[in-house]
XYZ file of C-alpha atoms in Angstrom:
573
model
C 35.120 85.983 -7.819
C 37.031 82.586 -8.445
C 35.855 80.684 -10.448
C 34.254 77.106 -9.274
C 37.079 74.148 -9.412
C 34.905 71.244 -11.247
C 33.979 68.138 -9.667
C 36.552 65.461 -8.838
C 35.125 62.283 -10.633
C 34.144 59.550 -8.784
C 37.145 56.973 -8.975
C 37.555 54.444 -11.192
C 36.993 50.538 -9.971
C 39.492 48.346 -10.418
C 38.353 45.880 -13.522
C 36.068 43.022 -11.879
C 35.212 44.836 -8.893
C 32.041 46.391 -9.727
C 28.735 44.379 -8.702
C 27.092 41.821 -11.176
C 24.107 44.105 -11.449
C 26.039 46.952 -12.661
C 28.146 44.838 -15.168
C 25.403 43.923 -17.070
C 24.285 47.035 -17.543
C 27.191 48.683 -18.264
C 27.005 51.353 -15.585
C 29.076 53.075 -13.251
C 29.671 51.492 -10.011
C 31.164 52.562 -6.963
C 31.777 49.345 -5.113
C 30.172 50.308 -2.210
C 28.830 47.364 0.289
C 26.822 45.860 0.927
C 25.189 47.564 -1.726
C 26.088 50.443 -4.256
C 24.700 53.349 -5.108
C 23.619 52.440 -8.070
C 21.710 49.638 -7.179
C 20.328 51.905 -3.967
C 18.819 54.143 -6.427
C 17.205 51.869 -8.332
C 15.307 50.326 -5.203
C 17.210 46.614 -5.635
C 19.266 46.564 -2.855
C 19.317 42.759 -2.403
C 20.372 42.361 -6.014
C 23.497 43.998 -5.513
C 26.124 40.865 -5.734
C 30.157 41.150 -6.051
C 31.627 38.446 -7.574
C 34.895 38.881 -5.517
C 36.562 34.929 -5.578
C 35.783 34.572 -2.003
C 32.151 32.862 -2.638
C 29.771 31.547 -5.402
C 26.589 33.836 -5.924
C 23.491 32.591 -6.129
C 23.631 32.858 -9.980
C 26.830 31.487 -10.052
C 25.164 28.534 -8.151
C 22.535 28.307 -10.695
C 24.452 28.204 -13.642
C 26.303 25.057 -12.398
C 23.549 23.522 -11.187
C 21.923 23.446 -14.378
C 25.032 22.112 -15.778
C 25.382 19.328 -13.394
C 21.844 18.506 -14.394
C 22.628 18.548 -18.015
C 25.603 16.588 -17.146
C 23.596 14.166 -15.770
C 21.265 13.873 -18.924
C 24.384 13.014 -20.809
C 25.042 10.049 -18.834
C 21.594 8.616 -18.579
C 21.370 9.592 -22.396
C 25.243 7.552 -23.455
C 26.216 4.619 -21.470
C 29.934 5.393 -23.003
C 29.725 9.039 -21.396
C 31.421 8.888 -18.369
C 31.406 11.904 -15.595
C 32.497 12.580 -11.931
C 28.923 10.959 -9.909
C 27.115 14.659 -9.200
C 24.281 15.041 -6.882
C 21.552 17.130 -7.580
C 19.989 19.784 -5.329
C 17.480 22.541 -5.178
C 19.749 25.967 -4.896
C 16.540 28.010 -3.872
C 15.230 25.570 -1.354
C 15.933 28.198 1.483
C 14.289 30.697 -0.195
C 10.074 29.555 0.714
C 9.456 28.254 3.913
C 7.054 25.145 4.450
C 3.271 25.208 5.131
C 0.825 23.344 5.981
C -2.248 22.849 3.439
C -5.543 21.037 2.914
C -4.708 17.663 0.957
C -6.980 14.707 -0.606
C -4.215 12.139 -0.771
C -2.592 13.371 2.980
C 0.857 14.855 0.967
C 3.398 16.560 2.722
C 2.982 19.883 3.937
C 3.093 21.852 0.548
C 5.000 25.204 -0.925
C 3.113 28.327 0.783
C 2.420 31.372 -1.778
C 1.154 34.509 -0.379
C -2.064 36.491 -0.864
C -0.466 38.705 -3.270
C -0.335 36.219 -6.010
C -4.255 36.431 -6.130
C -5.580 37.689 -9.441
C -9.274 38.049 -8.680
C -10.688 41.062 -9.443
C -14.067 42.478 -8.913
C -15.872 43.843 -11.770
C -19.482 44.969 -12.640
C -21.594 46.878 -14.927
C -22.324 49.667 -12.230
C -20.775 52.850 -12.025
C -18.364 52.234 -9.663
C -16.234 49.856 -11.569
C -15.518 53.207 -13.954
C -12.419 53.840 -11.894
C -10.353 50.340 -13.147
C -11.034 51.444 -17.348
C -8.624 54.690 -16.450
C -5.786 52.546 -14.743
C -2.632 52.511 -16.421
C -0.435 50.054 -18.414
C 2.607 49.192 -16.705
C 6.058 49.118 -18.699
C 5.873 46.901 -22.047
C 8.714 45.146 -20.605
C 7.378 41.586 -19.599
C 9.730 40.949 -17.200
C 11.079 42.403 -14.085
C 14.831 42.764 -12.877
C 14.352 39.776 -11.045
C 13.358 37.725 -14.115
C 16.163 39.411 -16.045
C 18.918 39.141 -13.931
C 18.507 35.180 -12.553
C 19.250 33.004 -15.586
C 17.124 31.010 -17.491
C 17.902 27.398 -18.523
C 20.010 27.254 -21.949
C 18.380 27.305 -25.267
C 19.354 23.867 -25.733
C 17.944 22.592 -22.020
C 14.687 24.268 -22.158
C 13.730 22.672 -25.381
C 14.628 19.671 -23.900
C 12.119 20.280 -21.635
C 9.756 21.289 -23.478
C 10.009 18.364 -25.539
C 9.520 15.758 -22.495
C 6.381 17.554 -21.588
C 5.390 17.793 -25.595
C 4.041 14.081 -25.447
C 2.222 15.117 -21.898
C 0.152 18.026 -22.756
C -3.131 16.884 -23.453
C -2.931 15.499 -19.523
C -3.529 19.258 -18.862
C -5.219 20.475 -22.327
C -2.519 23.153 -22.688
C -3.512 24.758 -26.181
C -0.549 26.231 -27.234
C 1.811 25.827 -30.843
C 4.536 23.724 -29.629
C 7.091 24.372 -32.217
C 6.324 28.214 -31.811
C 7.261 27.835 -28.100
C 10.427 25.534 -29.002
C 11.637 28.095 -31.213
C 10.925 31.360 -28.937
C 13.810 30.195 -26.562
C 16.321 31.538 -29.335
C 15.118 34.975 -29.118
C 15.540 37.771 -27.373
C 13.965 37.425 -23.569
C 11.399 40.295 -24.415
C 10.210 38.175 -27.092
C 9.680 34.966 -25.357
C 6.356 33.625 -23.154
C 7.001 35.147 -19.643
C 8.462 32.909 -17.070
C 5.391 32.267 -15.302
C 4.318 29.453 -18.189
C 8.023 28.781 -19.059
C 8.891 27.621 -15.703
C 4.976 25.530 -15.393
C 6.092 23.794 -18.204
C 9.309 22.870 -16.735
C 7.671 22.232 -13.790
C 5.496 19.434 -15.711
C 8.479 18.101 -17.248
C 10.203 17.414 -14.056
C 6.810 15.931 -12.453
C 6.239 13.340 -15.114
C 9.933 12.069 -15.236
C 9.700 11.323 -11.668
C 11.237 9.076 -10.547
C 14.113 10.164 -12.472
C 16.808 13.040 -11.746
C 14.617 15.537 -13.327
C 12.111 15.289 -10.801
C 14.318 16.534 -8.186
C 13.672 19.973 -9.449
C 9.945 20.210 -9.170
C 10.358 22.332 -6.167
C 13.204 24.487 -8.292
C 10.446 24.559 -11.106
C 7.558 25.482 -9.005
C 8.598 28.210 -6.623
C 10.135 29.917 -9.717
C 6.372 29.659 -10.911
C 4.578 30.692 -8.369
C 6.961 33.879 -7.724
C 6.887 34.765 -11.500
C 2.942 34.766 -11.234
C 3.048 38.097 -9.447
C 5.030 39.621 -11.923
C 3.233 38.360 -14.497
C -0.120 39.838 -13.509
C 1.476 43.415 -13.502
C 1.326 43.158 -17.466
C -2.099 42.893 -19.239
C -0.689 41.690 -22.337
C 0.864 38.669 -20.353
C -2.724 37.427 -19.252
C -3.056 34.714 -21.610
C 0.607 33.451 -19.642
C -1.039 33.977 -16.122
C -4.024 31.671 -17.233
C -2.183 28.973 -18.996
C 0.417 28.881 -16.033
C -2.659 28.693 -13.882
C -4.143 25.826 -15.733
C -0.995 23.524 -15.179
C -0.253 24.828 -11.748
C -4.180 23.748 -10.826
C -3.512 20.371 -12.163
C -0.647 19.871 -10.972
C -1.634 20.176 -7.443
C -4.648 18.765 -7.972
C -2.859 15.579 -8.941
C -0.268 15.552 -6.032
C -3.464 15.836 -3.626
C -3.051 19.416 -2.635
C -6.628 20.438 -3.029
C -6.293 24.436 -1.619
C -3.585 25.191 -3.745
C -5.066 23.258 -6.931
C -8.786 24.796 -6.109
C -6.723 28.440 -5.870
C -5.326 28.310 -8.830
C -8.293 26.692 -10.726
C -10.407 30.145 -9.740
C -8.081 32.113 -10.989
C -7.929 30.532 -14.180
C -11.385 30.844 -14.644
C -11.619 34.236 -13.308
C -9.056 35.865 -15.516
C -10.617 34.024 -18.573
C -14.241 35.659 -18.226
C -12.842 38.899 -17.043
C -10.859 39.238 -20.238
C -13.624 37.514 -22.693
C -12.086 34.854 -23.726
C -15.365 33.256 -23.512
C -16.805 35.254 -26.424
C -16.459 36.481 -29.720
C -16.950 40.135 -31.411
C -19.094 38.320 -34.012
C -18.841 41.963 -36.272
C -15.197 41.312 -36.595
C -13.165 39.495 -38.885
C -10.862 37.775 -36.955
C -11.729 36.391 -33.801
C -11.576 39.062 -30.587
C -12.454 38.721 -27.458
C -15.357 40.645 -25.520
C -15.373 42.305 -21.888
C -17.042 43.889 -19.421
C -14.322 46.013 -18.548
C -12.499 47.272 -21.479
C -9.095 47.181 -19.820
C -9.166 43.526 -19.769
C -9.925 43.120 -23.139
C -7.050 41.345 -25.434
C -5.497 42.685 -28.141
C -6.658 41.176 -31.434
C -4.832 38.278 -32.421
C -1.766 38.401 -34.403
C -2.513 35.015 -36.593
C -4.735 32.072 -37.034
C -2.479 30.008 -34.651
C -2.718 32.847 -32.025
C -6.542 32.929 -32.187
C -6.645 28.927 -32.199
C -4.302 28.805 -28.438
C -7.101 31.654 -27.099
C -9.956 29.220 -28.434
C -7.700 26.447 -26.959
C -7.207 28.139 -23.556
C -10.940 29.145 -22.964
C -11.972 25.413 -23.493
C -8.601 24.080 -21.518
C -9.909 26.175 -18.403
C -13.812 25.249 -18.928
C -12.958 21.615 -18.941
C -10.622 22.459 -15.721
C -13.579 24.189 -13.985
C -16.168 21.568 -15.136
C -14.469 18.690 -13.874
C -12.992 19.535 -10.787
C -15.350 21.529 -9.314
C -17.576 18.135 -9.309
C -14.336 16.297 -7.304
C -13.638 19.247 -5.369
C -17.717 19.941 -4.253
C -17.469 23.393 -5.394
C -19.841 25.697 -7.871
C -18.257 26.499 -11.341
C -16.324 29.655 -11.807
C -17.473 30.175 -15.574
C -21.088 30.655 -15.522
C -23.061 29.336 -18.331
C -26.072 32.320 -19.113
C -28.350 32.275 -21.712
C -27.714 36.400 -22.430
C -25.398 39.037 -21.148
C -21.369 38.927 -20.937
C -21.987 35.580 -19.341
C -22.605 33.901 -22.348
C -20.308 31.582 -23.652
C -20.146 32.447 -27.676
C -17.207 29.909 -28.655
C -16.249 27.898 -31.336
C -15.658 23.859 -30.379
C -12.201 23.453 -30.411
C -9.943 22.319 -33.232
C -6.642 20.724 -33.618
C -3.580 22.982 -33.773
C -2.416 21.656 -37.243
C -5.631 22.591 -38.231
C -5.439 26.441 -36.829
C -2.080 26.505 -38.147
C -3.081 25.365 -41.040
C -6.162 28.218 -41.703
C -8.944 25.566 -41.297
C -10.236 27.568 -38.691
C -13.922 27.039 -37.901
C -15.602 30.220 -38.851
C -17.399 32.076 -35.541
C -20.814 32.546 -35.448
C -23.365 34.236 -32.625
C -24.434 30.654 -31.065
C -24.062 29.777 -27.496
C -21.851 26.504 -27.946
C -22.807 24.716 -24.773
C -26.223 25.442 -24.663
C -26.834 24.417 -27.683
C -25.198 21.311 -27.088
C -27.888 20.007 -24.140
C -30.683 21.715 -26.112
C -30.077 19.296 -29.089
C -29.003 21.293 -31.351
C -25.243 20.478 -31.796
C -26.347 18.734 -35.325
C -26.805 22.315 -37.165
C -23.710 23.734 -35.554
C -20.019 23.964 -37.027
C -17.608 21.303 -36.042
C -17.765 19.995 -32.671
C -16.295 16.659 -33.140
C -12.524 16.518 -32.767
C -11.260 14.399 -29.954
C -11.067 17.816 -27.769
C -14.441 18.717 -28.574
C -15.530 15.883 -27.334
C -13.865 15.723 -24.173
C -15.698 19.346 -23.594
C -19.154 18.013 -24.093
C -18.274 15.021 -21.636
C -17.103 17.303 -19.239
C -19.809 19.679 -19.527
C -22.369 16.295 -19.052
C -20.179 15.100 -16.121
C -20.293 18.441 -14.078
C -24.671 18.716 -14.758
C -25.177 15.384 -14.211
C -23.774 15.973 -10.487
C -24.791 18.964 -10.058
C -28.254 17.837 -10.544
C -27.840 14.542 -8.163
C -26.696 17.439 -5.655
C -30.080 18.895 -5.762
C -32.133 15.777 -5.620
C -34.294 14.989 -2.765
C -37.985 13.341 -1.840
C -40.120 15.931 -2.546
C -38.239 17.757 -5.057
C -38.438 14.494 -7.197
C -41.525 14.640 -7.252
C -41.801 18.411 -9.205
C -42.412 18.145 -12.986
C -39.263 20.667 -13.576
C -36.720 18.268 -12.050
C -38.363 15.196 -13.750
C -38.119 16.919 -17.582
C -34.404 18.029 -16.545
C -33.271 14.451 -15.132
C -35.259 13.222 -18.558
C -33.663 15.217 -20.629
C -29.741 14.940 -19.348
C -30.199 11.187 -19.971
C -31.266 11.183 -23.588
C -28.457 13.995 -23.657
C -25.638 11.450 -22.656
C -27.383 8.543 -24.485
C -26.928 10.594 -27.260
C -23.526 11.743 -26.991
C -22.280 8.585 -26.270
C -22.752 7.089 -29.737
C -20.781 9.936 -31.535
C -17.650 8.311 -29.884
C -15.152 6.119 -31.565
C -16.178 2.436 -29.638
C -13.694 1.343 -27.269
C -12.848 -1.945 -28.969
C -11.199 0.466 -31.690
C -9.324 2.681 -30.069
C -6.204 0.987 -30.544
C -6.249 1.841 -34.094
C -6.003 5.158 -33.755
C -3.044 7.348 -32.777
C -2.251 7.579 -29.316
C -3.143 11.070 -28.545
C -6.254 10.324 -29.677
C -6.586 7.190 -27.547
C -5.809 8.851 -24.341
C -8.023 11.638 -25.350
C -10.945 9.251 -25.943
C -10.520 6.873 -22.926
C -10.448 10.153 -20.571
C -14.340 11.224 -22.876
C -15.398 7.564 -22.651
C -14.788 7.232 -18.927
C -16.337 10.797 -18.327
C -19.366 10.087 -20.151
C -20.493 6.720 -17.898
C -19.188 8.468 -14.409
C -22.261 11.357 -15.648
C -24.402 8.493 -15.644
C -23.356 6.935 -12.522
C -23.484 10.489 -10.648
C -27.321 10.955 -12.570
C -28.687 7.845 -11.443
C -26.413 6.986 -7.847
C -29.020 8.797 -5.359
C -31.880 7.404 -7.098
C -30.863 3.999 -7.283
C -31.385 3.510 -3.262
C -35.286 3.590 -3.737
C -36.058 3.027 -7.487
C -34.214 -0.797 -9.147
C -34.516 0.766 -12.727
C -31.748 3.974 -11.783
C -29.941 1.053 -9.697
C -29.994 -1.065 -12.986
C -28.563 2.170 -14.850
C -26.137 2.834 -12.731
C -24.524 -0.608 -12.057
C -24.458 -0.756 -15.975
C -22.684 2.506 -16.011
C -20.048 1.784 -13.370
C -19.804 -1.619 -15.645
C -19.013 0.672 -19.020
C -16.159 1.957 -16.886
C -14.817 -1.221 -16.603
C -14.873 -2.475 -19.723
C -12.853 0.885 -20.819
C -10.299 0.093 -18.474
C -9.547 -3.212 -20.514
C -8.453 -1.134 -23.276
C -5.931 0.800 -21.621
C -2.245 -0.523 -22.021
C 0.199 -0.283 -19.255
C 1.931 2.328 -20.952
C -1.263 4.178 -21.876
C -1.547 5.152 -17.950
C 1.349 7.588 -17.761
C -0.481 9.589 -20.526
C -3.984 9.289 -19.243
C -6.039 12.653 -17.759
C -6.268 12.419 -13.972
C -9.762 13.000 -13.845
C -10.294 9.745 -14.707
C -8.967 8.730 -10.873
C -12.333 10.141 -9.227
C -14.512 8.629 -11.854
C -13.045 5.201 -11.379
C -13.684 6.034 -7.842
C -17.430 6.760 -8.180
C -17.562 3.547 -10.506
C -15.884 1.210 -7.190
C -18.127 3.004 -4.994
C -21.650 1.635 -7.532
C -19.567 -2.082 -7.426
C -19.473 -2.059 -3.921
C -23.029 -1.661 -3.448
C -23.523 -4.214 -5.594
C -21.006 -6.665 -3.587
C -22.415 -5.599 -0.394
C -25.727 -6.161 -1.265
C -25.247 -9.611 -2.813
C -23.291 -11.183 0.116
C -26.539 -9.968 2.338
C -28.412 -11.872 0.488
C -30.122 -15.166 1.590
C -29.054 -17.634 -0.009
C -25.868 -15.633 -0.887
C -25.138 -14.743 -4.091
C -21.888 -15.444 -6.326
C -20.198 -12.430 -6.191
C -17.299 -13.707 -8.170
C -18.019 -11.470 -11.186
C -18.230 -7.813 -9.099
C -14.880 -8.821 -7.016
C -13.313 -9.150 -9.950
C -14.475 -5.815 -11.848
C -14.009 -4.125 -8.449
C -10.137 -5.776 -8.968
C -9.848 -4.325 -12.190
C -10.687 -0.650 -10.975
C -8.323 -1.774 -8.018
C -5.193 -2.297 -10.513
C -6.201 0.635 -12.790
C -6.036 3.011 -9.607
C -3.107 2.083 -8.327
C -1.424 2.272 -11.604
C -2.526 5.817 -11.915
C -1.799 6.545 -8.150
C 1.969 5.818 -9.325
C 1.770 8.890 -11.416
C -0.674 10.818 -9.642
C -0.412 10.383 -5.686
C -4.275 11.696 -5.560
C -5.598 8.359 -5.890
C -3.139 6.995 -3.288
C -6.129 8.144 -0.824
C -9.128 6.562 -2.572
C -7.338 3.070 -2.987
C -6.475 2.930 0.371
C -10.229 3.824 1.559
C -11.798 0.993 -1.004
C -9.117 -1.399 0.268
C -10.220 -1.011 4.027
C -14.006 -1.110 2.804
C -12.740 -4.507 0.899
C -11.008 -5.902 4.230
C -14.302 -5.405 6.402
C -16.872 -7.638 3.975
């Protein structure tokens, strides 16, 4: 029998010709179009590009895009630099169509995401939860071809970016080692922070340079987010990424106005975070690790002190998120606050990173942080007073106080429970209040700080005014209370520089809203008065909330809404 005449090899491509896939992998290619076999096989059809002089691919169109932009930076950077006038535009704009969405401030229709970006995930104790502890883990690569194959910014330009939004972090309470992330863009992609924070942070750079030529890549910025997001969740040990990400993404729509989108991604923050622990401690352990109900969620231990100050960092970065919006957005809290059970949050108060970096880490014991806090008990417990601390006890104070106004009425007011509760939040705030730094000092400190304690400050008297608001119709003393609150806020404002308000939280937009609404009611009241009253004085603190909004509106278009609403209430006295 003959013998079987060997194969013919496939021929080889000319040099250039194979697609930009197979390149930079190295592989064989045959050339085929639309797409080769290659890239057949390996299901990525549409990421099978040839690079054959006739057009620029979309990476190609990437690449100079960014270097127009850095071009750009140049110019605006050296006067003497001078360059061919560039304009900039958004390369992927085609690629997510426009939708319509539920907005405070009336935006423009905003980005759609799909349903598949959703992380929620149901989990009990019953049995049939079992199934999700057998599932899985996916590749330890953290990214996807996609990810891989679309290039990043340069080293260079996504520190750049990281240091605009540096300065702008404690707007959104990120918790994470700056210099560590500065420093991660030099190595290797499988060692770096998956895309889905990378590109929120550039996202946050581009919003607060606005209006400069940064900001025309917000859109760049955030569909890149939003599509890394479903990668991201594919990857347990990128979960502390996908709640981060979250966190900025929330506030970020939040403070353009797009309250679906913002309230989304708030929920999902919080969701992931008490799914995987982070809300409690192994107490048994020595190093801080995080508790679950369903051991596949659980993180790995952390690798060093700075790693187990951003998960301390993170879990009180989305509690304040939850807290504080869910009081502006009329929603219950996602993190539930129970006394026993996996509920319970067991969590130090936060720290600064210096001192996490530095091993002054507060040492973990079995007590229930915010509990302990409105049971009076905060004296005997560890730390609990650094500027972030702080801000977490005022917003913890700012979402009971409404949440107990919510459930006021006639004849529940009269029950001895809701008395001793109203009682007790009171003496609560009037006793936080005096562990702050005073406002009339708060220019001596370092600006961080300052914006930090403005944002606490301002919290602290909107509690007061959403405590005593619904009461004040019927009973003068909770009027008196109130009005003295929405006066506090006032008098904050005062101490705020004009270039304090591009640093400030934007929280503090719906509590100077509350605080106009109290004035209001004042001025109305007064000019119904017979003889009329001089209502000079309450025109002119309702002007100073007035010019403090609309400063803030300039940064965050959520206010944009409310000013326009007080103006027309203004126009009709």
């Amino acid at each position: 029998m003959a013998s079987k005449s060997p194969a013919t090899p496939p021929p080889t491509l000319q040099r250039g010709k194979a697609c930009l896939r197979c390149r930079k992998r190295k592989m064989r290619c045959d050339g085929a179009k639309p797409s080769c076999q290659q890239c057949v096989r390996a299901k990525k059809p549409d990421a099978c590009q040839y690079d054959d002089g006739k057009g620029k691919t979309r990476t190609q169109l990437l690449r100079e895009n960014i270097e127009r932009l850095e071009q750009r930076i140049r110019e605006l950077e050296d006067p003497e630099y001078t360059s061919p006038s560039v304009t900039l535009y958004d390369p992927h704009g085609h690629r997510r169509s426009e939708s319509s969405s539920s907005s405070i401030a009336g935006s423009p229709a905003s980005t759609g995401f799909s349903a598949s970006h959703s992380p929620f995930l149901s989990a009990t104790n019953s049995p049939q939860s079992s199934w999700l502890q057998g599932v899985p883990s996916p590749s330890p690569s953290p990214f996807t071809d996609t990810f891989q194959e679309e290039p990043q910014p340069t080293v260079e330009f996504a520190q750049m970016l990281v240091d605009i939004f540096s300065s702008h972090r404690h707007q959104c309470l990120l918790g994470i080692h700056m210099g560590r992330l500065r420093e991660s863009f030099t190595r290797p992609v499988m060692e770096q922070r998956h895309p889905v924070l990378t590109n929120a942070i550039f996202l946050w750079a581009c919003y607060i340079s606005r209006p400069g030529p940064l900001s025309q890549h917000e859109s760049h910025y955030l569909n890149r987010a939003l599509e890394a997001l479903t990668d991201a969740l594919q990857y347990h040990n990128r979960v502390l990424d996908v709640i981060q990400a979250s966190c900025l993404l929330s506030v970020y729509f939040l403070s353009n106005g797009r309250a679906l989108e913002g309230s989304y991604h708030a929920n999902a923050a919080a969701s992931l975070a008490v799914q995987c622990g982070l809300h409690g401690a192994l107490f048994t352990r020595p190093t801080f690790e995080t508790t679950s109900a369903i051991p596949s969620f659980r993180l790995e231990p952390a690798k060093d002190v700075i790693e187990q100050g951003e998960r301390i960092l993170t879990f009180w970065q989305v509690f304040v998120l939850d807290r504080c919006w869910s009081v502006v957005l009329q929603k219950p809290v996602t993190i539930p606050e129970s006394p026993d059970g996996y509920a319970s949050i067991l969590m130090p108060w936060p720290q600064e990173m210096e001192e996490y970096e530095s091993g002054q880490i507060d040492e973990i014991h079995s007590f229930q942080t915010v509990r302990s806090f409105f049971e009076g008990q905060a004296a005997n417990l560890v730390g609990g007073f650094s500027p972030l601390a702080l801000r977490v006890k005022a917003s913890a104070l700012f979402e009971r106080a409404h949440q107990l106004s919510a459930n006021w009425d006639q004849p529940l007011a009269l029950s001895s429970a809701f008395t001793d509760d109203f009682q007790h939040l009171e003496h609560t705030i009037a006793r936080f209040l005096p562990t702050l730094i005073p406002a009339h000092q708060l220019d001596a400190i370092m600006p961080h700080d300052k914006h930090a304690f403005l944002t606490t400050h301002t919290l602290a008297h909107a509690a007061m005014i959403h405590l005593y608001y619904p009461l004040g119709q019927d009973d003068p003393v909770s009027y008196d209370k109130c009005l003295t609150a929405a006066r506090c806020c006032v008098s904050i404002i005062k101490h705020i520089a004009d270039t304090d308000y591009d640093f400030l939280d934007p929280i503090v937009g719906p509590c100077w809203t509350c605080a106009v609404d109290t004035l209001i009611r004042e001025l109305n009241i007064m000019e119904s008065s017979w003889p009329m009253l001089n209502s000079s004085d309450v025109r002119n603190e309702i002007g100073t909330l007035l010019y403090a909004m609309t400063k803030l509106s300039a940064r965050f278009p959520l206010l944009g809404y409310s000013v326009a609403k007080v103006q027309k209430r203004l126009s009709g006295l």
